[in-house]
Protein backbone atom coordinates (compact mmCIF):
# COMPACT_ATOMS: atom_id res chain seq x y z
CA UNK A 1 0.00 0.00 0.00
CA UNK A 2 1.27 3.48 -0.85
CA UNK A 3 2.37 5.67 2.01
CA UNK A 4 -0.19 8.33 2.89
CA UNK A 5 1.05 11.88 2.44
CA UNK A 6 -1.22 14.68 3.55
CA UNK A 7 -1.78 17.45 1.02
CA UNK A 8 0.42 20.53 1.35
CA UNK A 9 -0.86 24.02 0.71
CA UNK A 10 1.07 27.17 -0.12
CA UNK A 11 0.80 30.37 1.92
CA UNK A 12 -1.09 32.03 -0.95
CA UNK A 13 -3.56 29.13 -0.93
CA UNK A 14 -4.04 29.51 2.83
CA UNK A 15 -4.67 33.26 2.49
CA UNK A 16 -7.14 32.57 -0.33
CA UNK A 17 -8.95 29.99 1.82
CA UNK A 18 -9.20 32.46 4.70
CA UNK A 19 -10.58 35.14 2.37
CA UNK A 20 -13.18 32.72 0.99
CA UNK A 21 -14.27 31.73 4.50
CA UNK A 22 -14.58 35.38 5.60
CA UNK A 23 -16.62 36.25 2.48
CA UNK A 24 -18.80 33.16 2.98
CA UNK A 25 -19.50 34.11 6.61
CA UNK A 26 -20.33 37.69 5.60
CA UNK A 27 -22.68 36.54 2.83
CA UNK A 28 -24.31 33.94 5.11
CA UNK A 29 -25.07 36.64 7.68
CA UNK A 30 -25.91 39.47 5.26
CA UNK A 31 -27.91 37.68 2.56
CA UNK A 32 -30.87 36.64 4.77
CA UNK A 33 -31.22 40.24 5.92
CA UNK A 34 -31.03 41.54 2.35
CA UNK A 35 -33.60 39.02 1.14
CA UNK A 36 -35.90 39.83 4.05
CA UNK A 37 -35.68 36.34 5.55
CA UNK A 38 -34.47 37.56 8.95
CA UNK A 39 -34.62 40.66 11.09
CA UNK A 40 -37.60 42.73 12.12
CA UNK A 41 -41.13 41.60 11.37
CA UNK A 42 -42.76 42.95 8.24
CA UNK A 43 -46.28 43.36 9.55
CA UNK A 44 -47.39 45.88 12.08
CA UNK A 45 -50.38 45.09 14.27
CA UNK A 46 -52.43 48.24 13.66
CA UNK A 47 -54.65 49.72 16.38
CA UNK A 48 -57.54 52.11 15.80
CA UNK A 49 -57.07 54.04 19.05
CA UNK A 50 -53.49 55.22 19.29
CA UNK A 51 -53.16 55.87 23.00
CA UNK A 52 -50.54 54.72 25.49
CA UNK A 53 -53.10 52.44 27.15
CA UNK A 54 -54.10 50.85 23.82
CA UNK A 55 -50.42 50.27 23.07
CA UNK A 56 -50.02 48.46 26.40
CA UNK A 57 -47.77 51.08 27.97
CA UNK A 58 -48.07 52.02 31.64
CA UNK A 59 -47.51 55.63 32.82
CA UNK A 60 -43.80 55.04 33.54
CA UNK A 61 -43.19 53.63 30.05
CA UNK A 62 -45.25 56.41 28.48
CA UNK A 63 -43.17 59.05 30.27
CA UNK A 64 -39.95 57.49 28.97
CA UNK A 65 -41.33 57.38 25.41
CA UNK A 66 -42.23 61.07 25.75
CA UNK A 67 -38.74 61.90 27.09
CA UNK A 68 -37.37 60.29 23.93
CA UNK A 69 -39.59 62.55 21.84
CA UNK A 70 -42.29 60.05 20.86
CA UNK A 71 -46.06 60.45 20.93
CA UNK A 72 -48.53 57.54 20.87
CA UNK A 73 -48.91 58.07 17.10
CA UNK A 74 -45.17 58.01 16.34
CA UNK A 75 -44.41 55.16 18.79
CA UNK A 76 -47.26 53.02 17.42
CA UNK A 77 -45.22 51.50 14.54
CA UNK A 78 -42.25 50.75 16.81
CA UNK A 79 -44.28 49.10 19.59
CA UNK A 80 -46.61 47.14 17.31
CA UNK A 81 -43.82 45.88 15.04
CA UNK A 82 -43.75 42.35 16.47
CA UNK A 83 -41.91 39.28 15.34
CA UNK A 84 -44.33 36.65 14.08
CA UNK A 85 -43.11 33.07 14.39
CA UNK A 86 -44.08 31.38 11.15
CA UNK A 87 -42.33 28.14 10.18
CA UNK A 88 -41.90 27.39 6.50
CA UNK A 89 -42.00 23.58 6.65
CA UNK A 90 -40.64 22.79 3.15
CA UNK A 91 -37.64 25.04 3.73
CA UNK A 92 -37.06 23.53 7.16
CA UNK A 93 -37.17 19.99 5.73
CA UNK A 94 -34.77 20.92 2.90
CA UNK A 95 -32.36 22.51 5.38
CA UNK A 96 -32.48 19.42 7.63
CA UNK A 97 -31.83 17.13 4.62
CA UNK A 98 -28.85 19.25 3.53
CA UNK A 99 -27.35 19.19 7.04
CA UNK A 100 -27.85 15.44 7.42
CA UNK A 101 -26.32 14.86 3.97
CA UNK A 102 -23.35 17.04 4.88
CA UNK A 103 -22.70 15.12 8.09
CA UNK A 104 -22.96 11.77 6.29
CA UNK A 105 -20.42 13.01 3.72
CA UNK A 106 -18.18 14.35 6.48
CA UNK A 107 -18.18 11.09 8.44
CA UNK A 108 -17.53 8.95 5.36
CA UNK A 109 -14.67 11.16 4.12
CA UNK A 110 -13.13 11.28 7.62
CA UNK A 111 -13.48 7.51 7.95
CA UNK A 112 -11.60 6.95 4.67
CA UNK A 113 -8.77 9.28 5.68
CA UNK A 114 -8.59 7.74 9.16
CA UNK A 115 -8.31 4.25 7.68
CA UNK A 116 -5.55 5.42 5.30
CA UNK A 117 -3.56 6.76 8.25
CA UNK A 118 -4.13 3.54 10.24
CA UNK A 119 -2.98 1.42 7.30
CA UNK A 120 0.09 3.63 6.85
CA UNK A 121 1.12 3.43 10.50
CA UNK A 122 0.59 -0.29 10.96
CA UNK A 123 3.14 -2.66 9.47
CA UNK A 124 2.82 -6.31 8.60
CA UNK A 125 3.98 -9.18 10.78
CA UNK A 126 6.35 -10.54 8.12
CA UNK A 127 9.73 -11.80 9.33
CA UNK A 128 12.45 -9.22 9.11
CA UNK A 129 10.03 -6.32 9.41
CA UNK A 130 10.24 -4.23 12.54
CA UNK A 131 7.17 -2.71 14.02
CA UNK A 132 7.18 1.05 13.93
CA UNK A 133 5.55 1.28 17.35
CA UNK A 134 8.01 -1.09 19.00
CA UNK A 135 11.13 0.60 17.64
CA UNK A 136 9.90 4.00 18.76
CA UNK A 137 9.06 2.64 22.20
CA UNK A 138 12.52 1.10 22.64
CA UNK A 139 14.14 4.40 21.70
CA UNK A 140 11.88 6.26 24.14
CA UNK A 141 12.53 3.79 26.94
CA UNK A 142 16.29 3.60 26.37
CA UNK A 143 17.01 4.87 29.86
CA UNK A 144 15.13 1.93 31.47
CA UNK A 145 16.70 -1.41 32.09
CA UNK A 146 16.31 -3.94 29.27
CA UNK A 147 13.80 -6.21 31.06
CA UNK A 148 11.36 -3.37 31.76
CA UNK A 149 11.72 -2.05 28.19
CA UNK A 150 11.00 -5.51 26.72
CA UNK A 151 7.94 -5.90 28.96
CA UNK A 152 6.66 -2.51 27.86
CA UNK A 153 7.31 -3.43 24.23
CA UNK A 154 5.34 -6.68 24.59
CA UNK A 155 2.42 -4.75 26.11
CA UNK A 156 2.41 -2.26 23.24
CA UNK A 157 2.65 -5.05 20.66
CA UNK A 158 -0.27 -6.90 22.26
CA UNK A 159 -2.37 -3.74 22.17
CA UNK A 160 -1.28 -3.09 18.60
CA UNK A 161 -2.31 -6.63 17.58
CA UNK A 162 -5.69 -6.17 19.27
CA UNK A 163 -6.22 -2.84 17.51
CA UNK A 164 -5.24 -4.35 14.16
CA UNK A 165 -7.66 -7.27 14.64
CA UNK A 166 -10.45 -4.81 15.42
CA UNK A 167 -9.61 -2.81 12.28
CA UNK A 168 -9.66 -6.02 10.23
CA UNK A 169 -13.08 -6.91 11.64
CA UNK A 170 -14.43 -3.48 10.84
CA UNK A 171 -13.13 -3.75 7.27
CA UNK A 172 -14.69 -7.21 6.93
CA UNK A 173 -11.46 -9.22 6.89
CA UNK A 174 -11.15 -12.30 9.03
CA UNK A 175 -8.06 -12.99 11.11
mmCIF file with all atom_site columns, C-alpha atoms in Angstrom:
data_model
loop_
_atom_site.group_PDB
_atom_site.id
_atom_site.type_symbol
_atom_site.label_atom_id
_atom_site.label_alt_id
_atom_site.label_comp_id
_atom_site.label_asym_id
_atom_site.label_entity_id
_atom_site.label_seq_id
_atom_site.pdbx_PDB_ins_code
_atom_site.Cartn_x
_atom_site.Cartn_y
_atom_site.Cartn_z
_atom_site.occupancy
_atom_site.B_iso_or_equiv
_atom_site.pdbx_formal_charge
_atom_site.auth_seq_id
_atom_site.auth_comp_id
_atom_site.auth_asym_id
_atom_site.auth_atom_id
_atom_site.pdbx_PDB_model_num
ATOM 1   C CA . UNK A 1 1   ? 0.000   0.000   0.000  1.00 0.00 ? 1   UNK A CA 1
ATOM 2   C CA . UNK A 1 2   ? 1.269   3.477   -0.848 1.00 0.00 ? 2   UNK A CA 1
ATOM 3   C CA . UNK A 1 3   ? 2.367   5.673   2.006  1.00 0.00 ? 3   UNK A CA 1
ATOM 4   C CA . UNK A 1 4   ? -0.194  8.330   2.887  1.00 0.00 ? 4   UNK A CA 1
ATOM 5   C CA . UNK A 1 5   ? 1.054   11.877  2.437  1.00 0.00 ? 5   UNK A CA 1
ATOM 6   C CA . UNK A 1 6   ? -1.220  14.679  3.555  1.00 0.00 ? 6   UNK A CA 1
ATOM 7   C CA . UNK A 1 7   ? -1.779  17.447  1.022  1.00 0.00 ? 7   UNK A CA 1
ATOM 8   C CA . UNK A 1 8   ? 0.423   20.525  1.349  1.00 0.00 ? 8   UNK A CA 1
ATOM 9   C CA . UNK A 1 9   ? -0.862  24.022  0.710  1.00 0.00 ? 9   UNK A CA 1
ATOM 10  C CA . UNK A 1 10  ? 1.069   27.166  -0.116 1.00 0.00 ? 10  UNK A CA 1
ATOM 11  C CA . UNK A 1 11  ? 0.798   30.371  1.915  1.00 0.00 ? 11  UNK A CA 1
ATOM 12  C CA . UNK A 1 12  ? -1.088  32.027  -0.954 1.00 0.00 ? 12  UNK A CA 1
ATOM 13  C CA . UNK A 1 13  ? -3.564  29.135  -0.926 1.00 0.00 ? 13  UNK A CA 1
ATOM 14  C CA . UNK A 1 14  ? -4.041  29.509  2.825  1.00 0.00 ? 14  UNK A CA 1
ATOM 15  C CA . UNK A 1 15  ? -4.672  33.258  2.491  1.00 0.00 ? 15  UNK A CA 1
ATOM 16  C CA . UNK A 1 16  ? -7.138  32.572  -0.329 1.00 0.00 ? 16  UNK A CA 1
ATOM 17  C CA . UNK A 1 17  ? -8.953  29.993  1.821  1.00 0.00 ? 17  UNK A CA 1
ATOM 18  C CA . UNK A 1 18  ? -9.202  32.464  4.701  1.00 0.00 ? 18  UNK A CA 1
ATOM 19  C CA . UNK A 1 19  ? -10.577 35.143  2.366  1.00 0.00 ? 19  UNK A CA 1
ATOM 20  C CA . UNK A 1 20  ? -13.178 32.717  0.990  1.00 0.00 ? 20  UNK A CA 1
ATOM 21  C CA . UNK A 1 21  ? -14.275 31.729  4.503  1.00 0.00 ? 21  UNK A CA 1
ATOM 22  C CA . UNK A 1 22  ? -14.584 35.383  5.599  1.00 0.00 ? 22  UNK A CA 1
ATOM 23  C CA . UNK A 1 23  ? -16.625 36.248  2.485  1.00 0.00 ? 23  UNK A CA 1
ATOM 24  C CA . UNK A 1 24  ? -18.801 33.156  2.982  1.00 0.00 ? 24  UNK A CA 1
ATOM 25  C CA . UNK A 1 25  ? -19.504 34.110  6.608  1.00 0.00 ? 25  UNK A CA 1
ATOM 26  C CA . UNK A 1 26  ? -20.331 37.687  5.597  1.00 0.00 ? 26  UNK A CA 1
ATOM 27  C CA . UNK A 1 27  ? -22.681 36.536  2.833  1.00 0.00 ? 27  UNK A CA 1
ATOM 28  C CA . UNK A 1 28  ? -24.309 33.941  5.113  1.00 0.00 ? 28  UNK A CA 1
ATOM 29  C CA . UNK A 1 29  ? -25.074 36.640  7.676  1.00 0.00 ? 29  UNK A CA 1
ATOM 30  C CA . UNK A 1 30  ? -25.914 39.474  5.261  1.00 0.00 ? 30  UNK A CA 1
ATOM 31  C CA . UNK A 1 31  ? -27.915 37.680  2.561  1.00 0.00 ? 31  UNK A CA 1
ATOM 32  C CA . UNK A 1 32  ? -30.873 36.637  4.772  1.00 0.00 ? 32  UNK A CA 1
ATOM 33  C CA . UNK A 1 33  ? -31.218 40.242  5.922  1.00 0.00 ? 33  UNK A CA 1
ATOM 34  C CA . UNK A 1 34  ? -31.026 41.544  2.355  1.00 0.00 ? 34  UNK A CA 1
ATOM 35  C CA . UNK A 1 35  ? -33.604 39.018  1.144  1.00 0.00 ? 35  UNK A CA 1
ATOM 36  C CA . UNK A 1 36  ? -35.896 39.827  4.047  1.00 0.00 ? 36  UNK A CA 1
ATOM 37  C CA . UNK A 1 37  ? -35.675 36.335  5.554  1.00 0.00 ? 37  UNK A CA 1
ATOM 38  C CA . UNK A 1 38  ? -34.469 37.563  8.949  1.00 0.00 ? 38  UNK A CA 1
ATOM 39  C CA . UNK A 1 39  ? -34.620 40.656  11.090 1.00 0.00 ? 39  UNK A CA 1
ATOM 40  C CA . UNK A 1 40  ? -37.602 42.728  12.120 1.00 0.00 ? 40  UNK A CA 1
ATOM 41  C CA . UNK A 1 41  ? -41.133 41.604  11.366 1.00 0.00 ? 41  UNK A CA 1
ATOM 42  C CA . UNK A 1 42  ? -42.763 42.948  8.243  1.00 0.00 ? 42  UNK A CA 1
ATOM 43  C CA . UNK A 1 43  ? -46.281 43.359  9.548  1.00 0.00 ? 43  UNK A CA 1
ATOM 44  C CA . UNK A 1 44  ? -47.393 45.883  12.079 1.00 0.00 ? 44  UNK A CA 1
ATOM 45  C CA . UNK A 1 45  ? -50.385 45.086  14.269 1.00 0.00 ? 45  UNK A CA 1
ATOM 46  C CA . UNK A 1 46  ? -52.430 48.235  13.664 1.00 0.00 ? 46  UNK A CA 1
ATOM 47  C CA . UNK A 1 47  ? -54.645 49.721  16.376 1.00 0.00 ? 47  UNK A CA 1
ATOM 48  C CA . UNK A 1 48  ? -57.540 52.110  15.803 1.00 0.00 ? 48  UNK A CA 1
ATOM 49  C CA . UNK A 1 49  ? -57.071 54.040  19.048 1.00 0.00 ? 49  UNK A CA 1
ATOM 50  C CA . UNK A 1 50  ? -53.485 55.220  19.290 1.00 0.00 ? 50  UNK A CA 1
ATOM 51  C CA . UNK A 1 51  ? -53.158 55.871  23.003 1.00 0.00 ? 51  UNK A CA 1
ATOM 52  C CA . UNK A 1 52  ? -50.537 54.724  25.495 1.00 0.00 ? 52  UNK A CA 1
ATOM 53  C CA . UNK A 1 53  ? -53.099 52.435  27.153 1.00 0.00 ? 53  UNK A CA 1
ATOM 54  C CA . UNK A 1 54  ? -54.104 50.849  23.824 1.00 0.00 ? 54  UNK A CA 1
ATOM 55  C CA . UNK A 1 55  ? -50.421 50.275  23.065 1.00 0.00 ? 55  UNK A CA 1
ATOM 56  C CA . UNK A 1 56  ? -50.015 48.455  26.403 1.00 0.00 ? 56  UNK A CA 1
ATOM 57  C CA . UNK A 1 57  ? -47.773 51.082  27.970 1.00 0.00 ? 57  UNK A CA 1
ATOM 58  C CA . UNK A 1 58  ? -48.066 52.023  31.642 1.00 0.00 ? 58  UNK A CA 1
ATOM 59  C CA . UNK A 1 59  ? -47.508 55.630  32.822 1.00 0.00 ? 59  UNK A CA 1
ATOM 60  C CA . UNK A 1 60  ? -43.802 55.038  33.535 1.00 0.00 ? 60  UNK A CA 1
ATOM 61  C CA . UNK A 1 61  ? -43.193 53.625  30.047 1.00 0.00 ? 61  UNK A CA 1
ATOM 62  C CA . UNK A 1 62  ? -45.254 56.407  28.480 1.00 0.00 ? 62  UNK A CA 1
ATOM 63  C CA . UNK A 1 63  ? -43.173 59.052  30.273 1.00 0.00 ? 63  UNK A CA 1
ATOM 64  C CA . UNK A 1 64  ? -39.954 57.490  28.974 1.00 0.00 ? 64  UNK A CA 1
ATOM 65  C CA . UNK A 1 65  ? -41.333 57.378  25.413 1.00 0.00 ? 65  UNK A CA 1
ATOM 66  C CA . UNK A 1 66  ? -42.229 61.066  25.752 1.00 0.00 ? 66  UNK A CA 1
ATOM 67  C CA . UNK A 1 67  ? -38.743 61.900  27.088 1.00 0.00 ? 67  UNK A CA 1
ATOM 68  C CA . UNK A 1 68  ? -37.370 60.286  23.927 1.00 0.00 ? 68  UNK A CA 1
ATOM 69  C CA . UNK A 1 69  ? -39.591 62.545  21.837 1.00 0.00 ? 69  UNK A CA 1
ATOM 70  C CA . UNK A 1 70  ? -42.291 60.046  20.861 1.00 0.00 ? 70  UNK A CA 1
ATOM 71  C CA . UNK A 1 71  ? -46.055 60.448  20.929 1.00 0.00 ? 71  UNK A CA 1
ATOM 72  C CA . UNK A 1 72  ? -48.529 57.538  20.869 1.00 0.00 ? 72  UNK A CA 1
ATOM 73  C CA . UNK A 1 73  ? -48.910 58.068  17.098 1.00 0.00 ? 73  UNK A CA 1
ATOM 74  C CA . UNK A 1 74  ? -45.168 58.011  16.342 1.00 0.00 ? 74  UNK A CA 1
ATOM 75  C CA . UNK A 1 75  ? -44.405 55.159  18.786 1.00 0.00 ? 75  UNK A CA 1
ATOM 76  C CA . UNK A 1 76  ? -47.256 53.023  17.418 1.00 0.00 ? 76  UNK A CA 1
ATOM 77  C CA . UNK A 1 77  ? -45.220 51.500  14.545 1.00 0.00 ? 77  UNK A CA 1
ATOM 78  C CA . UNK A 1 78  ? -42.251 50.749  16.810 1.00 0.00 ? 78  UNK A CA 1
ATOM 79  C CA . UNK A 1 79  ? -44.276 49.105  19.587 1.00 0.00 ? 79  UNK A CA 1
ATOM 80  C CA . UNK A 1 80  ? -46.613 47.143  17.315 1.00 0.00 ? 80  UNK A CA 1
ATOM 81  C CA . UNK A 1 81  ? -43.817 45.880  15.039 1.00 0.00 ? 81  UNK A CA 1
ATOM 82  C CA . UNK A 1 82  ? -43.751 42.350  16.469 1.00 0.00 ? 82  UNK A CA 1
ATOM 83  C CA . UNK A 1 83  ? -41.910 39.278  15.345 1.00 0.00 ? 83  UNK A CA 1
ATOM 84  C CA . UNK A 1 84  ? -44.325 36.646  14.081 1.00 0.00 ? 84  UNK A CA 1
ATOM 85  C CA . UNK A 1 85  ? -43.106 33.066  14.391 1.00 0.00 ? 85  UNK A CA 1
ATOM 86  C CA . UNK A 1 86  ? -44.081 31.376  11.151 1.00 0.00 ? 86  UNK A CA 1
ATOM 87  C CA . UNK A 1 87  ? -42.332 28.139  10.181 1.00 0.00 ? 87  UNK A CA 1
ATOM 88  C CA . UNK A 1 88  ? -41.900 27.393  6.498  1.00 0.00 ? 88  UNK A CA 1
ATOM 89  C CA . UNK A 1 89  ? -41.997 23.581  6.645  1.00 0.00 ? 89  UNK A CA 1
ATOM 90  C CA . UNK A 1 90  ? -40.644 22.791  3.151  1.00 0.00 ? 90  UNK A CA 1
ATOM 91  C CA . UNK A 1 91  ? -37.638 25.044  3.727  1.00 0.00 ? 91  UNK A CA 1
ATOM 92  C CA . UNK A 1 92  ? -37.056 23.534  7.158  1.00 0.00 ? 92  UNK A CA 1
ATOM 93  C CA . UNK A 1 93  ? -37.165 19.990  5.735  1.00 0.00 ? 93  UNK A CA 1
ATOM 94  C CA . UNK A 1 94  ? -34.767 20.922  2.905  1.00 0.00 ? 94  UNK A CA 1
ATOM 95  C CA . UNK A 1 95  ? -32.363 22.507  5.383  1.00 0.00 ? 95  UNK A CA 1
ATOM 96  C CA . UNK A 1 96  ? -32.483 19.420  7.632  1.00 0.00 ? 96  UNK A CA 1
ATOM 97  C CA . UNK A 1 97  ? -31.834 17.131  4.624  1.00 0.00 ? 97  UNK A CA 1
ATOM 98  C CA . UNK A 1 98  ? -28.850 19.245  3.531  1.00 0.00 ? 98  UNK A CA 1
ATOM 99  C CA . UNK A 1 99  ? -27.352 19.187  7.041  1.00 0.00 ? 99  UNK A CA 1
ATOM 100 C CA . UNK A 1 100 ? -27.851 15.436  7.417  1.00 0.00 ? 100 UNK A CA 1
ATOM 101 C CA . UNK A 1 101 ? -26.319 14.859  3.970  1.00 0.00 ? 101 UNK A CA 1
ATOM 102 C CA . UNK A 1 102 ? -23.352 17.038  4.875  1.00 0.00 ? 102 UNK A CA 1
ATOM 103 C CA . UNK A 1 103 ? -22.703 15.124  8.093  1.00 0.00 ? 103 UNK A CA 1
ATOM 104 C CA . UNK A 1 104 ? -22.957 11.767  6.288  1.00 0.00 ? 104 UNK A CA 1
ATOM 105 C CA . UNK A 1 105 ? -20.417 13.005  3.722  1.00 0.00 ? 105 UNK A CA 1
ATOM 106 C CA . UNK A 1 106 ? -18.176 14.355  6.483  1.00 0.00 ? 106 UNK A CA 1
ATOM 107 C CA . UNK A 1 107 ? -18.182 11.092  8.445  1.00 0.00 ? 107 UNK A CA 1
ATOM 108 C CA . UNK A 1 108 ? -17.529 8.948   5.363  1.00 0.00 ? 108 UNK A CA 1
ATOM 109 C CA . UNK A 1 109 ? -14.670 11.156  4.123  1.00 0.00 ? 109 UNK A CA 1
ATOM 110 C CA . UNK A 1 110 ? -13.128 11.284  7.615  1.00 0.00 ? 110 UNK A CA 1
ATOM 111 C CA . UNK A 1 111 ? -13.476 7.513   7.954  1.00 0.00 ? 111 UNK A CA 1
ATOM 112 C CA . UNK A 1 112 ? -11.597 6.948   4.672  1.00 0.00 ? 112 UNK A CA 1
ATOM 113 C CA . UNK A 1 113 ? -8.770  9.277   5.684  1.00 0.00 ? 113 UNK A CA 1
ATOM 114 C CA . UNK A 1 114 ? -8.593  7.743   9.157  1.00 0.00 ? 114 UNK A CA 1
ATOM 115 C CA . UNK A 1 115 ? -8.307  4.246   7.681  1.00 0.00 ? 115 UNK A CA 1
ATOM 116 C CA . UNK A 1 116 ? -5.555  5.422   5.303  1.00 0.00 ? 116 UNK A CA 1
ATOM 117 C CA . UNK A 1 117 ? -3.556  6.761   8.248  1.00 0.00 ? 117 UNK A CA 1
ATOM 118 C CA . UNK A 1 118 ? -4.125  3.541   10.237 1.00 0.00 ? 118 UNK A CA 1
ATOM 119 C CA . UNK A 1 119 ? -2.980  1.421   7.297  1.00 0.00 ? 119 UNK A CA 1
ATOM 120 C CA . UNK A 1 120 ? 0.091   3.628   6.849  1.00 0.00 ? 120 UNK A CA 1
ATOM 121 C CA . UNK A 1 121 ? 1.122   3.432   10.499 1.00 0.00 ? 121 UNK A CA 1
ATOM 122 C CA . UNK A 1 122 ? 0.593   -0.292  10.963 1.00 0.00 ? 122 UNK A CA 1
ATOM 123 C CA . UNK A 1 123 ? 3.139   -2.655  9.471  1.00 0.00 ? 123 UNK A CA 1
ATOM 124 C CA . UNK A 1 124 ? 2.822   -6.312  8.597  1.00 0.00 ? 124 UNK A CA 1
ATOM 125 C CA . UNK A 1 125 ? 3.976   -9.175  10.777 1.00 0.00 ? 125 UNK A CA 1
ATOM 126 C CA . UNK A 1 126 ? 6.346   -10.537 8.116  1.00 0.00 ? 126 UNK A CA 1
ATOM 127 C CA . UNK A 1 127 ? 9.734   -11.805 9.334  1.00 0.00 ? 127 UNK A CA 1
ATOM 128 C CA . UNK A 1 128 ? 12.454  -9.216  9.107  1.00 0.00 ? 128 UNK A CA 1
ATOM 129 C CA . UNK A 1 129 ? 10.032  -6.321  9.408  1.00 0.00 ? 129 UNK A CA 1
ATOM 130 C CA . UNK A 1 130 ? 10.236  -4.226  12.538 1.00 0.00 ? 130 UNK A CA 1
ATOM 131 C CA . UNK A 1 131 ? 7.166   -2.707  14.020 1.00 0.00 ? 131 UNK A CA 1
ATOM 132 C CA . UNK A 1 132 ? 7.182   1.045   13.934 1.00 0.00 ? 132 UNK A CA 1
ATOM 133 C CA . UNK A 1 133 ? 5.548   1.280   17.345 1.00 0.00 ? 133 UNK A CA 1
ATOM 134 C CA . UNK A 1 134 ? 8.013   -1.090  18.997 1.00 0.00 ? 134 UNK A CA 1
ATOM 135 C CA . UNK A 1 135 ? 11.126  0.605   17.644 1.00 0.00 ? 135 UNK A CA 1
ATOM 136 C CA . UNK A 1 136 ? 9.902   3.999   18.761 1.00 0.00 ? 136 UNK A CA 1
ATOM 137 C CA . UNK A 1 137 ? 9.057   2.639   22.201 1.00 0.00 ? 137 UNK A CA 1
ATOM 138 C CA . UNK A 1 138 ? 12.517  1.101   22.636 1.00 0.00 ? 138 UNK A CA 1
ATOM 139 C CA . UNK A 1 139 ? 14.143  4.401   21.696 1.00 0.00 ? 139 UNK A CA 1
ATOM 140 C CA . UNK A 1 140 ? 11.882  6.259   24.136 1.00 0.00 ? 140 UNK A CA 1
ATOM 141 C CA . UNK A 1 141 ? 12.534  3.795   26.936 1.00 0.00 ? 141 UNK A CA 1
ATOM 142 C CA . UNK A 1 142 ? 16.291  3.597   26.366 1.00 0.00 ? 142 UNK A CA 1
ATOM 143 C CA . UNK A 1 143 ? 17.010  4.866   29.864 1.00 0.00 ? 143 UNK A CA 1
ATOM 144 C CA . UNK A 1 144 ? 15.132  1.932   31.472 1.00 0.00 ? 144 UNK A CA 1
ATOM 145 C CA . UNK A 1 145 ? 16.698  -1.411  32.086 1.00 0.00 ? 145 UNK A CA 1
ATOM 146 C CA . UNK A 1 146 ? 16.315  -3.938  29.268 1.00 0.00 ? 146 UNK A CA 1
ATOM 147 C CA . UNK A 1 147 ? 13.801  -6.210  31.063 1.00 0.00 ? 147 UNK A CA 1
ATOM 148 C CA . UNK A 1 148 ? 11.355  -3.370  31.758 1.00 0.00 ? 148 UNK A CA 1
ATOM 149 C CA . UNK A 1 149 ? 11.721  -2.047  28.192 1.00 0.00 ? 149 UNK A CA 1
ATOM 150 C CA . UNK A 1 150 ? 11.002  -5.506  26.720 1.00 0.00 ? 150 UNK A CA 1
ATOM 151 C CA . UNK A 1 151 ? 7.941   -5.898  28.965 1.00 0.00 ? 151 UNK A CA 1
ATOM 152 C CA . UNK A 1 152 ? 6.662   -2.506  27.857 1.00 0.00 ? 152 UNK A CA 1
ATOM 153 C CA . UNK A 1 153 ? 7.311   -3.429  24.225 1.00 0.00 ? 153 UNK A CA 1
ATOM 154 C CA . UNK A 1 154 ? 5.338   -6.678  24.587 1.00 0.00 ? 154 UNK A CA 1
ATOM 155 C CA . UNK A 1 155 ? 2.419   -4.752  26.115 1.00 0.00 ? 155 UNK A CA 1
ATOM 156 C CA . UNK A 1 156 ? 2.414   -2.259  23.243 1.00 0.00 ? 156 UNK A CA 1
ATOM 157 C CA . UNK A 1 157 ? 2.650   -5.046  20.656 1.00 0.00 ? 157 UNK A CA 1
ATOM 158 C CA . UNK A 1 158 ? -0.267  -6.899  22.264 1.00 0.00 ? 158 UNK A CA 1
ATOM 159 C CA . UNK A 1 159 ? -2.373  -3.737  22.168 1.00 0.00 ? 159 UNK A CA 1
ATOM 160 C CA . UNK A 1 160 ? -1.280  -3.092  18.600 1.00 0.00 ? 160 UNK A CA 1
ATOM 161 C CA . UNK A 1 161 ? -2.311  -6.631  17.581 1.00 0.00 ? 161 UNK A CA 1
ATOM 162 C CA . UNK A 1 162 ? -5.694  -6.169  19.266 1.00 0.00 ? 162 UNK A CA 1
ATOM 163 C CA . UNK A 1 163 ? -6.217  -2.836  17.514 1.00 0.00 ? 163 UNK A CA 1
ATOM 164 C CA . UNK A 1 164 ? -5.236  -4.353  14.164 1.00 0.00 ? 164 UNK A CA 1
ATOM 165 C CA . UNK A 1 165 ? -7.659  -7.268  14.639 1.00 0.00 ? 165 UNK A CA 1
ATOM 166 C CA . UNK A 1 166 ? -10.449 -4.811  15.417 1.00 0.00 ? 166 UNK A CA 1
ATOM 167 C CA . UNK A 1 167 ? -9.608  -2.812  12.282 1.00 0.00 ? 167 UNK A CA 1
ATOM 168 C CA . UNK A 1 168 ? -9.663  -6.016  10.227 1.00 0.00 ? 168 UNK A CA 1
ATOM 169 C CA . UNK A 1 169 ? -13.083 -6.914  11.637 1.00 0.00 ? 169 UNK A CA 1
ATOM 170 C CA . UNK A 1 170 ? -14.434 -3.485  10.841 1.00 0.00 ? 170 UNK A CA 1
ATOM 171 C CA . UNK A 1 171 ? -13.133 -3.753  7.271  1.00 0.00 ? 171 UNK A CA 1
ATOM 172 C CA . UNK A 1 172 ? -14.691 -7.205  6.928  1.00 0.00 ? 172 UNK A CA 1
ATOM 173 C CA . UNK A 1 173 ? -11.464 -9.218  6.887  1.00 0.00 ? 173 UNK A CA 1
ATOM 174 C CA . UNK A 1 174 ? -11.146 -12.303 9.029  1.00 0.00 ? 174 UNK A CA 1
ATOM 175 C CA . UNK A 1 175 ? -8.064  -12.989 11.105 1.00 0.00 ? 175 UNK A CA 1
#
